[in-house]
Coordinates of C-alpha atoms in Angstrom, one line a residue:
Chain I
M1 CA 0.8 115.7 63.6
H2 CA -3.3 115.0 63.0
V3 CA -2.7 111.6 62.7
H4 CA -1.0 111.3 66.3
V5 CA -3.9 113.0 67.7
A6 CA -6.2 110.7 66.1
T7 CA -4.6 107.5 67.5
F8 CA -3.8 109.2 70.9
F9 CA -7.9 109.7 71.1
V10 CA -8.7 106.0 69.7
E11 CA -6.2 104.5 72.0
L12 CA -7.3 106.4 74.9
G13 CA -10.9 105.8 74.3
A14 CA -10.3 102.1 73.9
V15 CA -8.5 101.9 77.4
L16 CA -11.3 104.3 79.1
F17 CA -14.3 102.4 77.5
G18 CA -12.6 98.8 78.5
L19 CA -12.0 99.8 82.0
G20 CA -15.8 100.7 81.8
M21 CA -16.7 97.6 80.8
L22 CA -14.4 95.7 83.1
G23 CA -15.9 97.9 85.9
R24 CA -19.3 96.6 85.0
L25 CA -17.8 93.3 84.9
A26 CA -16.7 93.7 88.6
G27 CA -19.7 94.8 89.9
R28 CA -21.9 92.0 88.5
L29 CA -19.0 89.6 90.3
G30 CA -19.4 91.3 93.2
L31 CA -15.5 91.8 93.2
S32 CA -13.4 95.0 93.5
P33 CA -12.7 96.3 89.9
I34 CA -9.2 97.0 91.2
P35 CA -7.2 93.6 89.9
L36 CA -9.0 93.9 86.8
Y37 CA -7.6 97.2 86.2
L38 CA -4.3 96.0 87.3
L39 CA -4.4 92.9 84.6
A40 CA -5.6 95.5 81.6
G41 CA -2.8 97.7 82.6
L42 CA -0.5 94.4 82.3
A43 CA -2.4 93.6 78.9
F44 CA -1.9 97.2 77.4
G45 CA 1.9 97.6 78.8
S46 CA 5.1 96.4 76.5
G47 CA 5.3 92.7 76.5
G48 CA 1.8 92.2 77.2
L49 CA -1.1 91.1 74.9
L50 CA -2.1 94.5 73.3
P51 CA 0.9 97.2 73.5
L52 CA -0.2 100.7 73.1
G53 CA 2.3 103.3 73.1
A54 CA 0.3 106.8 72.3
P55 CA -1.5 107.6 75.9
E56 CA 1.5 106.9 77.9
G57 CA 2.1 110.5 78.5
F58 CA -1.3 111.3 79.5
L59 CA -1.6 107.8 81.9
T60 CA 1.6 109.3 83.6
T61 CA 0.2 112.7 84.5
G62 CA -3.2 111.1 85.0
S63 CA -1.9 108.4 87.5
Q64 CA -0.1 110.8 89.8
V65 CA -3.3 113.1 89.8
G66 CA -5.2 109.8 90.7
V67 CA -2.9 109.4 93.6
I68 CA -3.7 112.9 94.7
L69 CA -7.5 112.4 94.4
L70 CA -7.4 109.2 96.5
L71 CA -5.8 110.7 99.0
L72 CA -7.6 113.9 99.4
L73 CA -11.1 112.0 99.3
L74 CA -9.7 109.7 101.9
G75 CA -8.7 112.5 104.1
L76 CA -12.3 114.2 103.8
E77 CA -14.3 111.5 105.1
Y78 CA -12.4 112.0 108.6
S79 CA -12.4 115.1 110.8
A80 CA -8.9 115.8 112.7
E81 CA -11.2 115.1 116.0
E82 CA -12.4 111.7 114.7
L83 CA -8.6 110.7 113.9
V84 CA -7.5 111.7 117.6
G85 CA -10.3 110.1 119.0
N86 CA -9.8 107.2 117.6
L87 CA -6.1 107.2 118.1
R88 CA -6.8 107.0 121.7
Q89 CA -9.1 104.2 121.9
Q90 CA -7.9 102.0 119.4
A91 CA -4.0 102.4 119.7
P92 CA -3.6 98.9 121.1
A93 CA -5.4 97.4 118.3
G94 CA -4.0 99.4 115.5
L95 CA -0.6 99.0 116.6
L96 CA -1.2 95.1 116.4
D97 CA -2.6 95.2 113.0
L98 CA 0.5 97.2 111.8
L99 CA 3.1 94.7 113.6
L100 CA 1.6 91.3 112.9
N101 CA 0.9 92.0 109.4
G102 CA 4.0 94.4 108.5
T103 CA 6.4 92.1 109.9
P104 CA 5.5 89.3 107.3
G105 CA 6.3 91.5 104.4
L106 CA 9.4 93.1 106.0
V107 CA 10.8 89.8 106.9
F108 CA 9.9 88.5 103.2
A109 CA 12.0 91.2 101.7
L110 CA 14.7 90.4 104.1
L111 CA 14.6 86.7 103.3
M112 CA 14.8 87.6 99.6
G113 CA 18.1 89.5 100.0
W114 CA 16.0 92.7 98.6
P115 CA 17.5 96.2 100.1
P116 CA 16.4 97.8 103.3
V117 CA 14.5 100.1 101.5
A118 CA 12.3 97.8 99.6
A119 CA 12.0 96.1 103.0
L120 CA 10.5 98.9 104.6
A121 CA 8.1 99.5 101.4
M122 CA 7.4 95.8 102.1
F123 CA 6.1 96.4 105.6
G124 CA 3.5 98.9 104.4
I125 CA 2.6 96.7 101.6
T126 CA 1.6 93.9 103.6
A127 CA 0.1 95.9 106.4
I128 CA -1.8 98.2 105.0
S129 CA -6.1 96.8 104.2
S130 CA -8.0 98.3 101.3
S131 CA -10.7 100.8 103.3
G132 CA -12.0 101.6 99.8
I133 CA -12.9 97.4 99.2
I134 CA -13.9 97.1 102.8
S135 CA -16.3 99.7 103.2
K136 CA -17.9 99.0 100.0
V137 CA -18.0 95.0 101.3
L138 CA -19.6 96.2 104.2
T139 CA -22.2 98.1 103.1
D140 CA -22.8 95.7 100.0
L141 CA -23.2 92.8 102.7
G142 CA -25.6 94.8 104.6
R143 CA -23.1 94.9 107.6
L144 CA -23.2 98.4 108.7
G145 CA -25.3 97.8 111.7
N146 CA -23.4 94.8 113.0
R147 CA -21.4 95.0 116.3
E148 CA -18.3 94.0 115.0
T149 CA -18.0 96.8 112.6
P150 CA -17.0 99.9 114.2
T151 CA -14.1 98.0 115.4
V152 CA -13.1 97.1 111.9
L153 CA -13.3 100.7 110.7
S154 CA -11.6 101.9 113.8
V155 CA -8.5 99.8 112.5
L156 CA -9.1 101.3 109.0
V157 CA -8.8 105.0 110.7
I158 CA -5.7 103.9 112.6
E159 CA -4.1 102.5 109.4
D160 CA -4.9 105.4 107.1
L161 CA -3.3 107.8 109.8
A162 CA -0.3 105.5 110.1
M163 CA -0.1 105.9 106.5
A164 CA 0.2 109.9 106.9
V165 CA 3.5 109.3 109.1
Y166 CA 4.7 106.3 107.4
L167 CA 4.6 107.6 103.6
P168 CA 6.9 110.9 104.3
V169 CA 9.2 108.8 106.2
L170 CA 9.1 106.0 103.2
T171 CA 9.7 108.9 100.7
S172 CA 12.8 110.6 102.4
V173 CA 14.5 107.4 103.2
I174 CA 14.2 106.6 99.4
A175 CA 15.3 110.2 98.3
A176 CA 18.1 110.3 100.5
S177 CA 21.2 108.6 100.3
G178 CA 23.5 107.4 103.3
A179 CA 22.2 106.7 106.9
W180 CA 22.7 110.5 107.9
V181 CA 21.2 112.4 105.3
A182 CA 18.3 110.0 105.6
T183 CA 17.9 110.8 109.4
R184 CA 17.7 114.1 108.9
S185 CA 15.1 113.8 106.0
V186 CA 13.0 112.0 108.0
L187 CA 13.2 114.3 111.0
I188 CA 12.2 117.5 108.6
A189 CA 9.3 115.3 107.0
L190 CA 7.8 114.6 110.4
A191 CA 8.0 118.2 111.7
V192 CA 6.5 119.4 108.4
L193 CA 3.7 116.5 108.9
G194 CA 3.2 117.6 112.9
V195 CA 2.8 121.2 111.8
V196 CA 0.4 120.4 109.0
L197 CA -1.7 118.2 111.6
L198 CA -1.6 121.0 114.3
V199 CA -2.9 123.6 111.5
A200 CA -5.5 120.9 110.6
L201 CA -6.6 120.8 114.2
R202 CA -6.6 124.5 115.2
W203 CA -7.3 125.9 112.0
G204 CA -9.3 123.6 110.0
Q205 CA -12.4 126.1 110.1
Q206 CA -10.0 128.8 108.3
V207 CA -8.6 126.5 105.5
T208 CA -12.1 125.3 104.9
R209 CA -13.4 129.2 104.8
V210 CA -10.7 129.7 102.1
V211 CA -12.2 127.3 99.7
S212 CA -15.9 127.5 100.8
G213 CA -18.8 129.6 99.1
G214 CA -20.0 130.2 95.3
S215 CA -21.3 127.8 92.7
D216 CA -20.5 124.3 92.3
E217 CA -18.1 124.6 89.4
V218 CA -16.0 127.7 91.6
V219 CA -15.8 125.2 94.4
L220 CA -14.3 122.3 92.2
L221 CA -11.9 124.7 90.7
R222 CA -10.5 125.8 93.9
V223 CA -10.2 122.7 96.1
L224 CA -8.5 121.1 93.1
G225 CA -6.3 123.7 92.8
V226 CA -5.7 123.9 96.2
A227 CA -5.1 120.1 96.5
L228 CA -2.4 120.3 93.7
L229 CA -0.5 123.3 95.2
V230 CA -0.5 121.8 98.8
A231 CA 0.7 118.3 97.1
G232 CA 3.3 120.2 94.9
A233 CA 4.5 121.9 97.8
A234 CA 4.8 118.8 100.0
E235 CA 6.6 116.9 97.1
A236 CA 9.1 119.9 97.0
V237 CA 10.0 118.9 100.6
H238 CA 9.7 115.2 100.3
V239 CA 6.8 114.8 102.2
S240 CA 5.3 113.2 99.1
A241 CA 2.2 114.6 97.1
A242 CA -0.3 111.9 98.6
V243 CA 0.4 112.8 102.1
G244 CA 0.1 116.8 101.3
S245 CA -3.5 116.0 99.8
F246 CA -4.6 113.7 102.4
L247 CA -3.7 116.3 105.1
L248 CA -5.6 119.1 103.2
G249 CA -8.7 116.6 102.9
I250 CA -8.5 116.1 107.0
A251 CA -8.2 120.2 107.2
L252 CA -11.3 120.4 105.1
S253 CA -14.5 119.9 107.5
G254 CA -18.2 119.9 107.7
E255 CA -20.6 121.0 105.0
L256 CA -17.8 121.6 102.7
A257 CA -16.3 118.6 103.0
H258 CA -19.5 116.9 102.3
R259 CA -20.3 119.0 99.1
V260 CA -16.6 118.2 97.8
Q261 CA -16.9 114.4 98.2
G262 CA -19.8 114.8 96.0
L263 CA -18.2 116.9 93.3
L264 CA -14.8 115.1 93.4
G265 CA -15.7 111.7 93.7
P266 CA -16.4 111.0 90.2
L267 CA -13.1 112.4 89.0
R268 CA -11.5 110.3 91.6
D269 CA -12.6 107.3 90.3
L270 CA -11.8 108.2 86.7
F271 CA -7.9 108.9 87.7
A272 CA -7.8 106.2 90.2
A273 CA -8.5 103.7 87.3
V274 CA -5.9 105.8 85.3
F275 CA -3.7 105.0 88.2
F276 CA -4.2 101.4 88.6
V277 CA -3.6 100.9 84.7
F278 CA -0.6 102.6 84.8
F279 CA 0.9 100.7 87.4
G280 CA 0.1 97.7 85.5
L281 CA 1.6 99.3 82.5
S282 CA 4.8 99.7 84.2
T283 CA 4.9 96.5 85.4
D284 CA 6.6 93.8 83.2
P285 CA 4.3 91.0 82.8
G286 CA 7.2 88.4 81.9
Q287 CA 8.2 88.6 85.5
L288 CA 4.7 88.1 86.5
P289 CA 5.0 84.0 86.6
S290 CA 7.9 83.8 88.7
A291 CA 6.4 86.2 91.2
L292 CA 3.2 84.6 91.5
L293 CA 4.5 81.9 94.1
L294 CA 6.1 84.5 96.2
A295 CA 2.8 86.5 96.2
L296 CA 0.7 83.1 96.9
G297 CA 3.0 83.0 100.1
L298 CA 2.6 86.2 101.2
A299 CA -1.1 86.0 100.7
V300 CA -1.6 83.2 102.6
V301 CA 0.2 84.8 105.6
G302 CA -1.5 87.9 105.2
V303 CA -4.7 86.3 105.4
A304 CA -4.1 84.5 108.6
T305 CA -2.5 87.7 110.2
K306 CA -5.6 89.6 109.3
V307 CA -7.7 87.4 110.5
A308 CA -6.2 86.9 113.7
T309 CA -6.0 91.1 114.0
G310 CA -9.4 91.0 113.8
W311 CA -10.2 88.4 116.3
V312 CA -7.9 90.2 118.9
A313 CA -9.8 93.8 118.1
A314 CA -13.3 92.5 118.3
R315 CA -12.9 90.9 121.4
R316 CA -11.5 93.4 123.1
A317 CA -14.7 95.5 122.0
G318 CA -16.9 92.6 123.7
V319 CA -18.0 90.9 120.3
G320 CA -18.8 87.2 120.1
P321 CA -16.7 84.6 118.3
G322 CA -19.1 84.9 115.0
G323 CA -18.3 88.6 114.9
R324 CA -14.3 88.2 115.7
L325 CA -14.2 85.9 112.7
R326 CA -16.3 88.3 110.6
A327 CA -14.1 91.4 111.8
G328 CA -11.0 89.3 110.7
A329 CA -12.3 88.2 107.7
A330 CA -13.5 92.0 106.7
L331 CA -10.1 93.1 107.1
V332 CA -8.4 91.0 104.8
A333 CA -8.3 93.1 101.2
R334 CA -5.3 95.0 100.1
G335 CA -5.3 97.4 97.3
E336 CA -5.0 101.0 96.6
F337 CA -2.1 101.7 99.4
S338 CA -0.1 98.9 98.7
I339 CA 0.3 99.8 94.9
I340 CA 0.7 103.8 95.9
I341 CA 3.8 102.2 98.1
V342 CA 5.5 100.2 95.5
G343 CA 4.6 103.3 93.1
L344 CA 7.0 105.5 95.3
L345 CA 9.9 102.8 95.0
T346 CA 11.8 104.8 91.9
G347 CA 14.6 103.7 90.0
P348 CA 15.7 99.9 89.7
V349 CA 15.4 98.7 93.6
H350 CA 14.9 95.1 92.3
D351 CA 13.4 93.7 89.2
L352 CA 10.7 91.2 91.2
I353 CA 9.0 93.8 93.8
A354 CA 6.6 95.3 91.3
P355 CA 5.3 92.2 89.8
T356 CA 5.2 90.4 93.0
V357 CA 3.3 93.1 94.6
A358 CA 1.4 93.4 91.4
A359 CA 0.4 89.6 91.7
Y360 CA -0.1 89.9 95.7
V361 CA -2.4 93.4 95.0
L362 CA -4.5 91.1 92.1
L363 CA -4.7 88.3 94.8
M364 CA -5.8 90.0 97.6
A365 CA -8.2 92.3 95.9
V366 CA -10.0 89.3 94.7
V367 CA -9.9 87.4 98.2
G368 CA -11.2 90.3 100.1
P369 CA -14.1 90.8 99.1
L370 CA -14.9 87.0 98.7
A371 CA -13.4 86.4 102.7
P372 CA -16.4 87.9 104.5
R373 CA -18.9 85.9 102.3
L374 CA -16.8 82.7 102.7
A375 CA -16.3 83.2 106.6
D376 CA -19.8 83.7 107.2
P377 CA -21.1 80.3 107.4
L378 CA -18.4 79.3 109.8
A379 CA -19.2 82.4 111.9
R380 CA -22.6 81.0 112.3
R381 CA -21.4 77.7 113.6
L382 CA -18.9 79.4 115.8
V383 CA -22.3 81.3 117.5
V384 CA -24.3 78.4 118.0
R385 CA -21.4 76.2 119.4
A386 CA -21.0 79.6 121.7
Q387 CA -24.6 79.2 122.5
A388 CA -24.3 75.6 123.1
R389 CA -21.6 76.0 125.4
A390 CA -23.2 78.8 127.6
A391 CA -26.6 77.2 127.9
S392 CA -24.5 73.6 129.2
S393 CA -22.8 75.9 131.6
A394 CA -25.5 77.7 133.2
P395 CA -28.5 74.7 133.8
G396 CA -31.0 77.3 134.7
S397 CA -30.9 79.2 131.7
A398 CA -31.5 76.3 129.2
S399 CA -34.9 77.3 128.9
A400 CA -34.6 80.9 128.4
P401 CA -35.4 82.3 125.3
A402 CA -33.2 83.1 122.5
S403 CA -33.9 86.5 122.6
T404 CA -31.6 87.2 125.8
P405 CA -28.2 87.0 124.6
A406 CA -28.5 90.7 123.2
S407 CA -29.0 92.1 126.4
T408 CA -26.3 90.1 127.9
A409 CA -23.6 91.0 125.0
A410 CA -24.7 94.9 125.8
S411 CA -23.8 94.3 129.7
S412 CA -20.7 92.5 129.2
P413 CA -17.6 94.6 130.5
G414 CA -16.1 95.1 127.0
V415 CA -18.5 97.1 125.3
H416 CA -17.3 98.9 122.4
P417 CA -15.6 102.2 123.7
D418 CA -16.9 103.9 120.6
V419 CA -20.5 103.6 122.5
I420 CA -22.1 106.4 124.4
R421 CA -24.7 105.5 126.6
T422 CA -27.5 108.3 126.5
G423 CA -29.9 106.8 128.3
R424 CA -32.7 109.0 126.7
Q425 CA -36.2 108.8 128.0
D426 CA -39.0 108.9 125.8
R427 CA -40.3 111.9 125.1
Chain J
M1 CA -34.7 102.7 127.7
D2 CA -31.0 102.7 127.0
L3 CA -30.1 104.4 123.8
E4 CA -26.4 103.6 122.5
E5 CA -24.8 106.1 120.0
T6 CA -21.9 104.3 118.1
R7 CA -19.7 106.5 115.8
L8 CA -19.0 104.6 112.4
P9 CA -15.9 106.4 111.4
G10 CA -15.7 107.3 107.6
I11 CA -19.8 106.2 107.4
G12 CA -21.6 108.2 109.9
L13 CA -23.6 107.0 113.4
R14 CA -25.2 104.1 114.6
H15 CA -28.0 104.3 117.2
D16 CA -29.4 101.1 118.7
F17 CA -31.5 99.8 121.7
V18 CA -33.3 96.8 123.2
T19 CA -37.2 96.5 123.2
A20 CA -39.1 95.8 126.3
Q21 CA -39.6 92.2 124.5
G22 CA -35.9 91.9 124.1
R23 CA -35.1 92.4 120.3
R24 CA -32.2 94.9 119.6
V25 CA -33.3 97.5 117.1
G26 CA -30.8 99.8 115.5
V27 CA -30.5 102.8 112.7
V28 CA -27.3 103.5 110.8
S29 CA -27.3 106.9 109.6
Q30 CA -25.0 107.6 106.9
R31 CA -23.5 111.1 105.9
S32 CA -25.0 110.7 102.5
G33 CA -28.2 110.9 104.1
A34 CA -29.3 107.5 103.6
R35 CA -30.8 105.6 106.7
E36 CA -30.6 101.8 107.1
L37 CA -33.0 100.4 109.8
V38 CA -31.5 97.0 111.0
I39 CA -33.2 94.3 113.3
Y40 CA -30.5 92.5 115.2
D41 CA -30.4 88.6 115.1
P42 CA -31.8 86.9 118.2
L43 CA -29.1 84.0 118.2
D44 CA -26.4 86.3 117.4
P45 CA -26.7 89.5 118.8
D46 CA -23.4 90.9 116.9
A47 CA -24.8 90.6 113.6
C48 CA -28.0 92.1 111.8
Q49 CA -30.9 89.5 111.0
A50 CA -32.8 92.0 108.4
V51 CA -31.3 95.3 107.2
I52 CA -33.7 97.9 105.2
T53 CA -31.9 100.7 103.7
L54 CA -34.1 103.8 103.2
T55 CA -33.7 106.8 101.3
G56 CA -33.6 110.2 103.6
Q57 CA -37.4 110.8 102.1
E58 CA -38.4 107.0 102.9
G59 CA -36.4 107.5 106.5
E60 CA -38.6 110.9 107.1
V61 CA -42.3 109.2 106.2
L62 CA -41.6 106.2 108.4
A63 CA -40.6 108.3 111.5
E64 CA -43.4 110.2 110.7
L65 CA -45.7 107.0 110.8
L66 CA -44.0 105.8 114.1
G67 CA -45.4 109.0 115.5
A68 CA -42.0 111.2 115.9
P69 CA -43.2 114.9 116.3
R70 CA -42.0 117.1 113.7
V71 CA -40.2 120.2 114.3
V72 CA -42.4 122.3 111.9
E73 CA -45.4 120.9 113.4
R74 CA -44.3 122.3 116.8
L75 CA -43.1 125.6 115.1
A76 CA -46.4 126.0 113.9
R77 CA -47.8 125.4 117.6
L78 CA -45.2 128.0 119.0
R79 CA -46.9 130.1 116.6
E80 CA -50.0 130.2 118.0
Q81 CA -48.8 131.0 121.5
I82 CA -46.5 134.1 120.8
E83 CA -48.8 136.7 119.2
G84 CA -47.3 139.1 116.5
I85 CA -44.5 136.1 115.9
S86 CA -44.7 134.4 112.6
T87 CA -43.0 131.6 111.8
E88 CA -42.5 130.0 108.1
G89 CA -40.5 127.2 106.4
L90 CA -39.3 128.8 103.1
L91 CA -38.1 127.0 99.9
V92 CA -35.0 128.3 98.0
A93 CA -35.9 127.3 94.6
E94 CA -33.9 126.5 91.5
D95 CA -33.7 129.8 90.6
S96 CA -33.5 131.6 93.9
P97 CA -30.2 133.9 93.5
F98 CA -29.0 132.5 97.0
A99 CA -28.7 129.1 96.1
G100 CA -25.1 128.3 96.5
R101 CA -24.6 131.2 98.4
S102 CA -23.9 131.9 102.3
L103 CA -26.4 133.0 105.1
G104 CA -23.4 135.5 105.5
D105 CA -24.0 136.9 101.8
A106 CA -27.7 137.2 102.4
A107 CA -27.9 139.1 105.3
I108 CA -31.1 138.4 106.2
R109 CA -31.5 139.7 109.8
T110 CA -29.5 143.1 109.0
R111 CA -32.1 143.3 106.0
T112 CA -35.5 142.0 107.3
G113 CA -35.4 141.8 111.1
A114 CA -36.2 138.3 110.9
S115 CA -33.7 135.4 111.7
V116 CA -33.0 132.1 110.3
V117 CA -33.5 129.5 112.8
A118 CA -33.0 126.0 111.0
V119 CA -32.9 124.6 107.8
F120 CA -34.3 121.4 106.2
R121 CA -32.1 119.7 104.2
G122 CA -32.7 116.3 102.6
G123 CA -34.9 115.4 105.6
E124 CA -32.1 116.5 108.1
L125 CA -32.7 119.5 110.6
I126 CA -29.8 121.8 110.6
A127 CA -30.2 124.1 113.5
S128 CA -28.8 127.5 114.2
P129 CA -27.1 127.8 110.7
R130 CA -23.8 129.9 110.8
P131 CA -23.0 132.4 108.6
D132 CA -21.1 130.4 106.6
F133 CA -23.5 128.1 105.9
V134 CA -24.2 127.7 101.9
F135 CA -28.1 127.8 101.0
Q136 CA -28.8 125.0 98.3
A137 CA -31.4 124.8 95.8
G138 CA -34.4 122.5 97.7
D139 CA -33.5 123.8 101.4
R140 CA -36.5 124.8 103.3
V141 CA -35.5 127.6 105.6
V142 CA -37.1 127.9 109.2
V143 CA -37.7 131.7 109.6
V144 CA -38.9 133.8 112.7
G145 CA -39.8 137.2 112.9
T146 CA -42.5 139.5 112.5
E147 CA -45.2 138.9 109.9
D148 CA -43.9 141.9 107.6
G149 CA -40.1 140.4 108.3
V150 CA -41.1 136.6 107.2
H151 CA -42.8 138.4 104.1
A152 CA -39.9 140.0 103.3
V153 CA -37.6 137.1 103.7
A154 CA -39.5 135.0 101.3
G155 CA -39.1 137.8 99.0
L156 CA -35.6 137.9 99.5
L157 CA -35.2 134.5 98.7
A158 CA -36.9 134.3 96.0
D159 CA -35.5 137.5 94.0
G160 CA -32.6 138.8 95.8

């Protein structure tokens, strides 16, 4: 018994410390740590380079807590009003994004002869960008002020909201057997979702009051407690624990949301890392080589469709050609969501799915942060060309100073819908 | 001057405007309190040419240097105008019994007759805080009332 505890701590300690070193390496390289965590999981799993047995129980539970925390903190970033407001303005761009990027996954799964459930899962896996990676890259590159950035962020918000609908549908389809049972449980899941969203919109303040107040310790315990309770209740009615905690995050608002983000952020990072490792652990590395080619094909299509999405969405908002390309390149990264989705596929659906998705996310989480950097020179060339064209089409303005485009962009008809003109006077 | 306000979902707000000389300048206010001063590229109006990241405190200093009227100063002027009314910005110390407790818990108006009109936190002004507002150590609580009342609030925040 004593020996067992000792090996457990040593192995778990080695895993966590190793992850810390990998995370630092990723930070140095300017990459997302997610692919490295996945690779670590593959290496530690059975058939890997360094199989570890003891901490599996901890990692299983930890990875589930990781999903709950990932989604809870994602929900905390948005208020219900923000979600509804974005839905109204960006619905066409969001719909285009989901169709353009989900369809390749769906078609791919059907071509491979995978069952319909797997096809539905692949739709989500290829459609959803990683909001975590993307907002970090935008911050790192100093692009928060760019005029295409609100468009990129809005697309991400719509995706997250679409996930809130998609995940319960997927989980109830997975759980059900037969078309009628599946339809019924999907309807139940959607009804529950509707009720919870309504509660979040109408009574968010009251929900917030239940957990707010007191010292950090007390708030931390209460929020974590409520999150696990809600996640468990959601799981019991087949709405998936992840969605339950996402909706709770949306319902908590204002000052408290801010505070909880600070308190739970580090905990989320820890358990999210465990989640990625666990996914790597449960994937058979032997299948990886044959899955890599499939994933490569998906990745090429995935980059192209995201760039197209960003281009169209940014053009709708009146952004110039350079910004359109930057918006598309920024959206490329896929990550945590794709793995959450494939993790929901319990039972043996098909041997190749998990390794294919693992390889796909490995590729996309590496390409994602690189794409905006690589697209930058190209975007610059597009800007220069657009300038030259504008100058030649309007000969009178050829000698105008270079500072005028700013004002022409602002007065163009397609100003971003989020823009509110305040026209404030100097006081 | 047209000041444009744009929401950045999940991050914060962006304000920007074009100067009389035709340069576009903006400020990104992140929810974390960090500020980014951005100067747009004259060639590519969608992109930033320079981004300067400021902490909440640095942002405050810059605003002061650029001549923003400070609320506290204006309150000080107000105090001079109305006799018998006292205004004070009181610090919630680390060891204050109300750090981590709500405005409602403190029951300041009932107990002292003075009102909390605003709280400064991390360079941000929270006007008219509601009863469920939770004090944190380092908050500066702006209180208005009679001189005795304001004095009583200072004692209350220090000793409970």
